[in-house]
PDB file of N, CA and C in Angstrom:
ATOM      1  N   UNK A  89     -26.032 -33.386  38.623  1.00 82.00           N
ATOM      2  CA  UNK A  89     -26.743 -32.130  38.606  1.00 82.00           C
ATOM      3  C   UNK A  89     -28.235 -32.381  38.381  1.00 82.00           C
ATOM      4  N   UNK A  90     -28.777 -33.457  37.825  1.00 83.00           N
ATOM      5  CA  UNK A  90     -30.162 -33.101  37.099  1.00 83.00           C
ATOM      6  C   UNK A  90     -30.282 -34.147  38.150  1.00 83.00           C
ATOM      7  N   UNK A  91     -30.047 -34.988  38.918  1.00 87.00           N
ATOM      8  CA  UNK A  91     -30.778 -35.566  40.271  1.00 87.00           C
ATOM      9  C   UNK A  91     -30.935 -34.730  41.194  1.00 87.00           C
ATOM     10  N   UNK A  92     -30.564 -33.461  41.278  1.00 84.00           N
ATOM     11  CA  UNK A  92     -31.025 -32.639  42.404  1.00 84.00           C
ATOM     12  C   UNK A  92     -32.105 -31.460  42.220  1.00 84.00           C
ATOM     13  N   UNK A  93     -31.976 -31.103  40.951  1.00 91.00           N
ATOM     14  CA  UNK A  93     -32.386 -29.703  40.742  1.00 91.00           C
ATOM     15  C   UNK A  93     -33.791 -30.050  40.305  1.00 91.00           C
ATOM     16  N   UNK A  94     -35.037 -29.188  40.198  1.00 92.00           N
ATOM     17  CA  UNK A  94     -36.537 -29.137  40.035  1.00 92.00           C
ATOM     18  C   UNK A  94     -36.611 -28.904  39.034  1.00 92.00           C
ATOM     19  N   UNK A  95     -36.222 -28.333  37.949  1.00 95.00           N
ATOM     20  CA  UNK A  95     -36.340 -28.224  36.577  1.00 95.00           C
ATOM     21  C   UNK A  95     -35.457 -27.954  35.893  1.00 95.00           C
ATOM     22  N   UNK A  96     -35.141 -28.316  34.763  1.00 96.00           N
ATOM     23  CA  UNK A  96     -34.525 -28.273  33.294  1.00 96.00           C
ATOM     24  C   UNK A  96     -34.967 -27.385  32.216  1.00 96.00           C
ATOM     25  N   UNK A  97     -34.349 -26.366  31.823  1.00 96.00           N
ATOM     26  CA  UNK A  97     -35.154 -25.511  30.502  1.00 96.00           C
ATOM     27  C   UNK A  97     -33.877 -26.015  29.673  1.00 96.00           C
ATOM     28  N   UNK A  98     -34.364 -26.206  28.145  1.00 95.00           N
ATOM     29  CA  UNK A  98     -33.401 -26.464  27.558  1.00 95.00           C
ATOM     30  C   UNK A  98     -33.871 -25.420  26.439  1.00 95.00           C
ATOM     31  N   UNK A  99     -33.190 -24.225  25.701  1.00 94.00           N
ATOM     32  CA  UNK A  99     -33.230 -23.499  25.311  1.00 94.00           C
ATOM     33  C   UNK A  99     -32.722 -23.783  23.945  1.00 94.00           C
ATOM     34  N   UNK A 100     -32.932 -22.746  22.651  1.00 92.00           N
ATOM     35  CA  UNK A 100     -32.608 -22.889  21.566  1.00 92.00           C
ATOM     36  C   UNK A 100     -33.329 -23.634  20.810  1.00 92.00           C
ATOM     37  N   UNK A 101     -34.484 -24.128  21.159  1.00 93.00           N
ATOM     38  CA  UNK A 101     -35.498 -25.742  20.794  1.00 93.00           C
ATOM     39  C   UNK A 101     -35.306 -25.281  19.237  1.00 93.00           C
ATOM     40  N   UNK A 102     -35.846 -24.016  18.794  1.00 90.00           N
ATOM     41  CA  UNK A 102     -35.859 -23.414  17.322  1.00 90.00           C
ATOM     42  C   UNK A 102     -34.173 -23.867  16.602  1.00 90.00           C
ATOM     43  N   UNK A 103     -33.508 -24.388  16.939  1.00 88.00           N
ATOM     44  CA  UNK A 103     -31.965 -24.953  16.372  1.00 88.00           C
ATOM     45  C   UNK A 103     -32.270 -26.521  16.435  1.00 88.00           C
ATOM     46  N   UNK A 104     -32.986 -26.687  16.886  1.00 86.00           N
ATOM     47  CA  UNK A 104     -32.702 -28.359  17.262  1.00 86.00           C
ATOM     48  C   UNK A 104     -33.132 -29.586  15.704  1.00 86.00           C
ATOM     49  N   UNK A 105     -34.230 -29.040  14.945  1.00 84.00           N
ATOM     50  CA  UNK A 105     -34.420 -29.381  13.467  1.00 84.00           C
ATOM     51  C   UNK A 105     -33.283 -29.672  12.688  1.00 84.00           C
ATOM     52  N   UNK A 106     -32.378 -28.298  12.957  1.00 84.00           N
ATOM     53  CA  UNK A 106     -31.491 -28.930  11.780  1.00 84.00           C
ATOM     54  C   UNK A 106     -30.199 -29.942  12.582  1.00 84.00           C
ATOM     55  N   UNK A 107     -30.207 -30.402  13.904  1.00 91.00           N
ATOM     56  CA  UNK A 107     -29.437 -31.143  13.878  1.00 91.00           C
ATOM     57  C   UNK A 107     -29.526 -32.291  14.548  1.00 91.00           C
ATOM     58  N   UNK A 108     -28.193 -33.096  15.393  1.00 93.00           N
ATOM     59  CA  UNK A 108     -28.405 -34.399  15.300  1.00 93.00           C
ATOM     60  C   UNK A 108     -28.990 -34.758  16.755  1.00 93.00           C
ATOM     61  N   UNK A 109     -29.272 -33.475  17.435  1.00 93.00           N
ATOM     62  CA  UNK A 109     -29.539 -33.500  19.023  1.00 93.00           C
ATOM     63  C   UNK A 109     -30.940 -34.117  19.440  1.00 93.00           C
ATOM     64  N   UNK A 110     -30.927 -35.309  20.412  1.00 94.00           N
ATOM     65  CA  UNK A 110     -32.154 -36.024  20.697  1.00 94.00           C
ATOM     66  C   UNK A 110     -32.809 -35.786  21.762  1.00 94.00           C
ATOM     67  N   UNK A 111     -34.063 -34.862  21.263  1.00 94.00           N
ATOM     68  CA  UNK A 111     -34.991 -34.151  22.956  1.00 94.00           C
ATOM     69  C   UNK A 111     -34.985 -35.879  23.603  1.00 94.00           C
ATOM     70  N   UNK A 112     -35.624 -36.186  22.710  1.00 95.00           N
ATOM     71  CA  UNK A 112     -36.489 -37.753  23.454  1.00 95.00           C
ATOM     72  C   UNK A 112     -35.216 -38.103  24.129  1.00 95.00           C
ATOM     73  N   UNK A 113     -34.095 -38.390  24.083  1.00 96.00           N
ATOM     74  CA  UNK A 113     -33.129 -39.181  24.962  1.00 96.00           C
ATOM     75  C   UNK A 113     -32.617 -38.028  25.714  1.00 96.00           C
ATOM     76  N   UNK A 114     -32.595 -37.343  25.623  1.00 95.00           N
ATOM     77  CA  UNK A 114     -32.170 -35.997  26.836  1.00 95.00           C
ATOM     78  C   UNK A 114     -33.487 -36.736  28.152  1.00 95.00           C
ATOM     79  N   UNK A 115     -34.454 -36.524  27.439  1.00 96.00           N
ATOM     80  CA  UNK A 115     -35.590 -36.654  29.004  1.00 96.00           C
ATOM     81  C   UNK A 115     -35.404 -37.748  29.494  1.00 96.00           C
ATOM     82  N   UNK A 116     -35.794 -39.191  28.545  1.00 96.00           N
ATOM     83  CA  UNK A 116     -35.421 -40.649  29.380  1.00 96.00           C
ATOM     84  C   UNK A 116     -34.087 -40.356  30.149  1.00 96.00           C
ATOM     85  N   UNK A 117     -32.765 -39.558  29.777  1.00 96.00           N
ATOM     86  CA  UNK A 117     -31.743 -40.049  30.454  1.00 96.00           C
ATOM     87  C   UNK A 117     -31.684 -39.188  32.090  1.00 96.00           C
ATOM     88  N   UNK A 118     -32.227 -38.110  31.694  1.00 96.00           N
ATOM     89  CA  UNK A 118     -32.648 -36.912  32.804  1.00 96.00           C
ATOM     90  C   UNK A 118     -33.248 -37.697  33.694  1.00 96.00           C
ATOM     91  N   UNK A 119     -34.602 -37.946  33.464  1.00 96.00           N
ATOM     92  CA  UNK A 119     -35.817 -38.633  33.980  1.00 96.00           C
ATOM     93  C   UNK A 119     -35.789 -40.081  34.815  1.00 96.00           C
ATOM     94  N   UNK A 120     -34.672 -40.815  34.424  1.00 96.00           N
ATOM     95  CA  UNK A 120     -33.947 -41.761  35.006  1.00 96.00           C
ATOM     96  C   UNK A 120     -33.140 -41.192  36.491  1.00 96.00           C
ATOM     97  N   UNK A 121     -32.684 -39.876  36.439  1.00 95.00           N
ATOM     98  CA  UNK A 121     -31.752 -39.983  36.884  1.00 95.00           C
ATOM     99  C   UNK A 121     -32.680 -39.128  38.393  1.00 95.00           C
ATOM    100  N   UNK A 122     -33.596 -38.091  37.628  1.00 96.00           N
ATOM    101  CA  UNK A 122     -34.527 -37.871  38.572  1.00 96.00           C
ATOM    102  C   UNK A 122     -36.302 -37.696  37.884  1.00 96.00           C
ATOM    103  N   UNK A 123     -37.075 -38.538  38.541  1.00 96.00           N
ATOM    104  CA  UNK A 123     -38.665 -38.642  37.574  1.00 96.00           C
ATOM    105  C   UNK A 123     -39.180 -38.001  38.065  1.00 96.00           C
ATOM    106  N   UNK A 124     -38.752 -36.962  38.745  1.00 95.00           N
ATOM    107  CA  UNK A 124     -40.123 -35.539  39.380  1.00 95.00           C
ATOM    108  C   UNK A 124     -39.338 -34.000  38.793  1.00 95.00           C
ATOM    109  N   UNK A 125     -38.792 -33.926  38.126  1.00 96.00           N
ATOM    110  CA  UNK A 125     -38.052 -32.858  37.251  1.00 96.00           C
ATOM    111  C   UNK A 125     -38.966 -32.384  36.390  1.00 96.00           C
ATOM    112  N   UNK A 126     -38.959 -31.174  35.987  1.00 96.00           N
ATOM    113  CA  UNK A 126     -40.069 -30.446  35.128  1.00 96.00           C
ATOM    114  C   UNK A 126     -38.368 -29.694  34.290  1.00 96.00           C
ATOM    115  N   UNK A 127     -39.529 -30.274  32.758  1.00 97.00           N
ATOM    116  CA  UNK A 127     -38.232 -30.348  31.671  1.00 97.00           C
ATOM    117  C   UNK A 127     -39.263 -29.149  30.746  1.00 97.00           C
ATOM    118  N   UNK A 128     -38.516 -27.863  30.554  1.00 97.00           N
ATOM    119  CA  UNK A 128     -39.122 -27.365  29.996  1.00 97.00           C
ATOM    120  C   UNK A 128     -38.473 -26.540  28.443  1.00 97.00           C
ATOM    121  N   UNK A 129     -39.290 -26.899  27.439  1.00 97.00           N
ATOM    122  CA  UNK A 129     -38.590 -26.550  25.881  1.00 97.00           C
ATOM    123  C   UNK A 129     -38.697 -24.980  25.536  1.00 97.00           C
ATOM    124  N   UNK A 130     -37.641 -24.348  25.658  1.00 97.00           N
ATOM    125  CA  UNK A 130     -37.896 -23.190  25.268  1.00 97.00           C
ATOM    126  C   UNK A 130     -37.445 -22.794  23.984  1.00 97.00           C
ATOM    127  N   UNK A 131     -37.857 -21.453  23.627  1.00 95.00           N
ATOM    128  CA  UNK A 131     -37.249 -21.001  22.034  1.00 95.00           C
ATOM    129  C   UNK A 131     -37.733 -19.464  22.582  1.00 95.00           C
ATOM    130  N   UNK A 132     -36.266 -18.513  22.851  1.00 91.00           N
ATOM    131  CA  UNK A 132     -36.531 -16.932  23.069  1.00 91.00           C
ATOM    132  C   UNK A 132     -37.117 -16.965  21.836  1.00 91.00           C
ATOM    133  N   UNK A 133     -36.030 -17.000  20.524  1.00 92.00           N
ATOM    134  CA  UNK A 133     -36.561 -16.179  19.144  1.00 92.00           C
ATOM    135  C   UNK A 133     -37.867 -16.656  18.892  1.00 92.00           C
ATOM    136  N   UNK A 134     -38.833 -17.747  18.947  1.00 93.00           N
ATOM    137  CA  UNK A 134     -40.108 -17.916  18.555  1.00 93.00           C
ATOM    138  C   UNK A 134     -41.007 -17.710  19.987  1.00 93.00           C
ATOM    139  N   UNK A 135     -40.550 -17.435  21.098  1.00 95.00           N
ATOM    140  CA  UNK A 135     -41.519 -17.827  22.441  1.00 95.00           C
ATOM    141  C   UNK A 135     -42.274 -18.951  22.884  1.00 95.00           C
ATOM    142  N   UNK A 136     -41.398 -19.628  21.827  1.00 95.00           N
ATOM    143  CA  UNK A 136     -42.415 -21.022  22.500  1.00 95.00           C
ATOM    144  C   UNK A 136     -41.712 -21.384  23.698  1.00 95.00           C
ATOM    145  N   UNK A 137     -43.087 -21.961  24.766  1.00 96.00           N
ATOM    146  CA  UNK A 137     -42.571 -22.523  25.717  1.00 96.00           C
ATOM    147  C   UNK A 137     -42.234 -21.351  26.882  1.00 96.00           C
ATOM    148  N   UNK A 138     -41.822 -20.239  26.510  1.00 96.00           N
ATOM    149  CA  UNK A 138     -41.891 -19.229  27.455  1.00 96.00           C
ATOM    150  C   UNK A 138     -43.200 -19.021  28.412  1.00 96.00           C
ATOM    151  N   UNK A 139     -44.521 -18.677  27.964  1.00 97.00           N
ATOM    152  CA  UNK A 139     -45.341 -18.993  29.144  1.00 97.00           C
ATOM    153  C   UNK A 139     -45.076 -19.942  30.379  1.00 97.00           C
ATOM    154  N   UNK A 140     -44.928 -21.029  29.852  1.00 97.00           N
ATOM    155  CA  UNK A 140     -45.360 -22.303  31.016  1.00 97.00           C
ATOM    156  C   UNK A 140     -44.046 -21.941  31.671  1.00 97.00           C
ATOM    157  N   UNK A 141     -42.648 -22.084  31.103  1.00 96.00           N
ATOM    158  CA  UNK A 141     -41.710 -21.611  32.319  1.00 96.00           C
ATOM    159  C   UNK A 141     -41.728 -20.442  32.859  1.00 96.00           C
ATOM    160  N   UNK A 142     -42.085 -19.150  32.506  1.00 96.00           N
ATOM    161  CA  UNK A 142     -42.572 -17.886  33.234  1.00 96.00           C
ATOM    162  C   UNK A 142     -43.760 -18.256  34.404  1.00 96.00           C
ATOM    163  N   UNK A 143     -44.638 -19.065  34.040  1.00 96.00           N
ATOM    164  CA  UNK A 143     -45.783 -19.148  35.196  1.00 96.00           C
ATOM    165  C   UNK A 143     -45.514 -19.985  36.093  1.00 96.00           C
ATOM    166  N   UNK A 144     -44.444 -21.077  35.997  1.00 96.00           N
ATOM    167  CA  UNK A 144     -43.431 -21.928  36.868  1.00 96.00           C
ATOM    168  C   UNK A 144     -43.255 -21.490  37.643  1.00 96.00           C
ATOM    169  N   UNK A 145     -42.459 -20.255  37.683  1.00 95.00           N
ATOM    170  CA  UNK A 145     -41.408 -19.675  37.893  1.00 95.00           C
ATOM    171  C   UNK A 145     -42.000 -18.633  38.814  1.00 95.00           C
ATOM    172  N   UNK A 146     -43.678 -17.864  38.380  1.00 96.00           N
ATOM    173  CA  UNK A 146     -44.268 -17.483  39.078  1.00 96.00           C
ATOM    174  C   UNK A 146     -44.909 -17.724  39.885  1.00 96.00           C
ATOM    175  N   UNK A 147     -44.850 -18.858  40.460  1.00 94.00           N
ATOM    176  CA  UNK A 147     -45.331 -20.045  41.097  1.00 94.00           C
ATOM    177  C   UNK A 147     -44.632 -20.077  42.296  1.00 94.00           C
ATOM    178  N   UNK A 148     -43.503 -20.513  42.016  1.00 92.00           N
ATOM    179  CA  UNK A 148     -41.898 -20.736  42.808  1.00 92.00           C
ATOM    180  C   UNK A 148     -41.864 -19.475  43.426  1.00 92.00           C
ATOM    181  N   UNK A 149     -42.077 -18.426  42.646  1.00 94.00           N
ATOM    182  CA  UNK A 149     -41.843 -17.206  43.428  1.00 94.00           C
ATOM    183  C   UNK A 149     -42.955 -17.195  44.623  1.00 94.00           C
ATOM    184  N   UNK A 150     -44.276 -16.991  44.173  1.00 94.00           N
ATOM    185  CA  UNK A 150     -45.500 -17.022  45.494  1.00 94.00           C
ATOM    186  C   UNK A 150     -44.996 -17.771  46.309  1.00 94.00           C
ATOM    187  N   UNK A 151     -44.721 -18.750  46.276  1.00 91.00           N
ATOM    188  CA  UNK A 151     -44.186 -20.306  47.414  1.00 91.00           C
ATOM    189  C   UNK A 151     -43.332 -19.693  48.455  1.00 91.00           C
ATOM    190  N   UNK A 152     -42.427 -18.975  47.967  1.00 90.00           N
ATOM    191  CA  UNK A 152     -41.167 -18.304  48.199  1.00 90.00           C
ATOM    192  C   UNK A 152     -41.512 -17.552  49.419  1.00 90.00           C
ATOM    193  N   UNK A 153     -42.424 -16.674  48.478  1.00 90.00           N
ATOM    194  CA  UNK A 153     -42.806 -15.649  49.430  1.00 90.00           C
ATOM    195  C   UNK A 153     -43.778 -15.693  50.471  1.00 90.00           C
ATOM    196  N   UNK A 154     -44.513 -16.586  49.872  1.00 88.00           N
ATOM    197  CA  UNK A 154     -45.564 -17.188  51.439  1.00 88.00           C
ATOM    198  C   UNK A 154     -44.930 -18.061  52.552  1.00 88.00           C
ATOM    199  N   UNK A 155     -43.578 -18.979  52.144  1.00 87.00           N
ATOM    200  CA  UNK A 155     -43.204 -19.081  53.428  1.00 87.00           C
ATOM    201  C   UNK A 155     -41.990 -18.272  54.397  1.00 87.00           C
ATOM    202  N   UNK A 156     -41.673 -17.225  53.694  1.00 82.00           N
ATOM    203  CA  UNK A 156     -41.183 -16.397  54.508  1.00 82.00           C
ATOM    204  C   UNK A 156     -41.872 -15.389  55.378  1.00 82.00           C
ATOM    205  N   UNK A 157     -43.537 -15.612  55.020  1.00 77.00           N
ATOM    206  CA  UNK A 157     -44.154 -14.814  56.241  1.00 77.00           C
ATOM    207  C   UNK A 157     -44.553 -15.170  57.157  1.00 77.00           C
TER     208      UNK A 157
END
């Protein structure tokens, strides 16, 4: 799955403190598998990280729509 797809949001980032889950080896193992992937950290309850994947995303959309005209 993560060798094909353009980006990764991994959500909940605000949970990840209290436990044993490793961002850093999530990306090397991702990033291995594809190195042009956009890995993005989100947290709804604090908003972090929400901009940059919203403006991604608004991005993807223009693209979208400019080559369907």
């Amino acid at each position: 799955m993560f060798s094909i797809c353009d980006v990764l949001v991994v959500n909940k980032t605000d949970y990840l403190e209290g436990s044993d889950f490793d961002m850093a080896t999530l990306k090397e193992r991702v990033r291995k598998l594809n190195p042009d992937i956009r890995i993005f950290e989100v947290s709804c309850k604090t908003g972090q990280g929400i901009d940059a994947w919203t403006q991604w995303l608004a991005g993807e959309i223009k693209t979208v729509q400019n080559l369907s005209r």
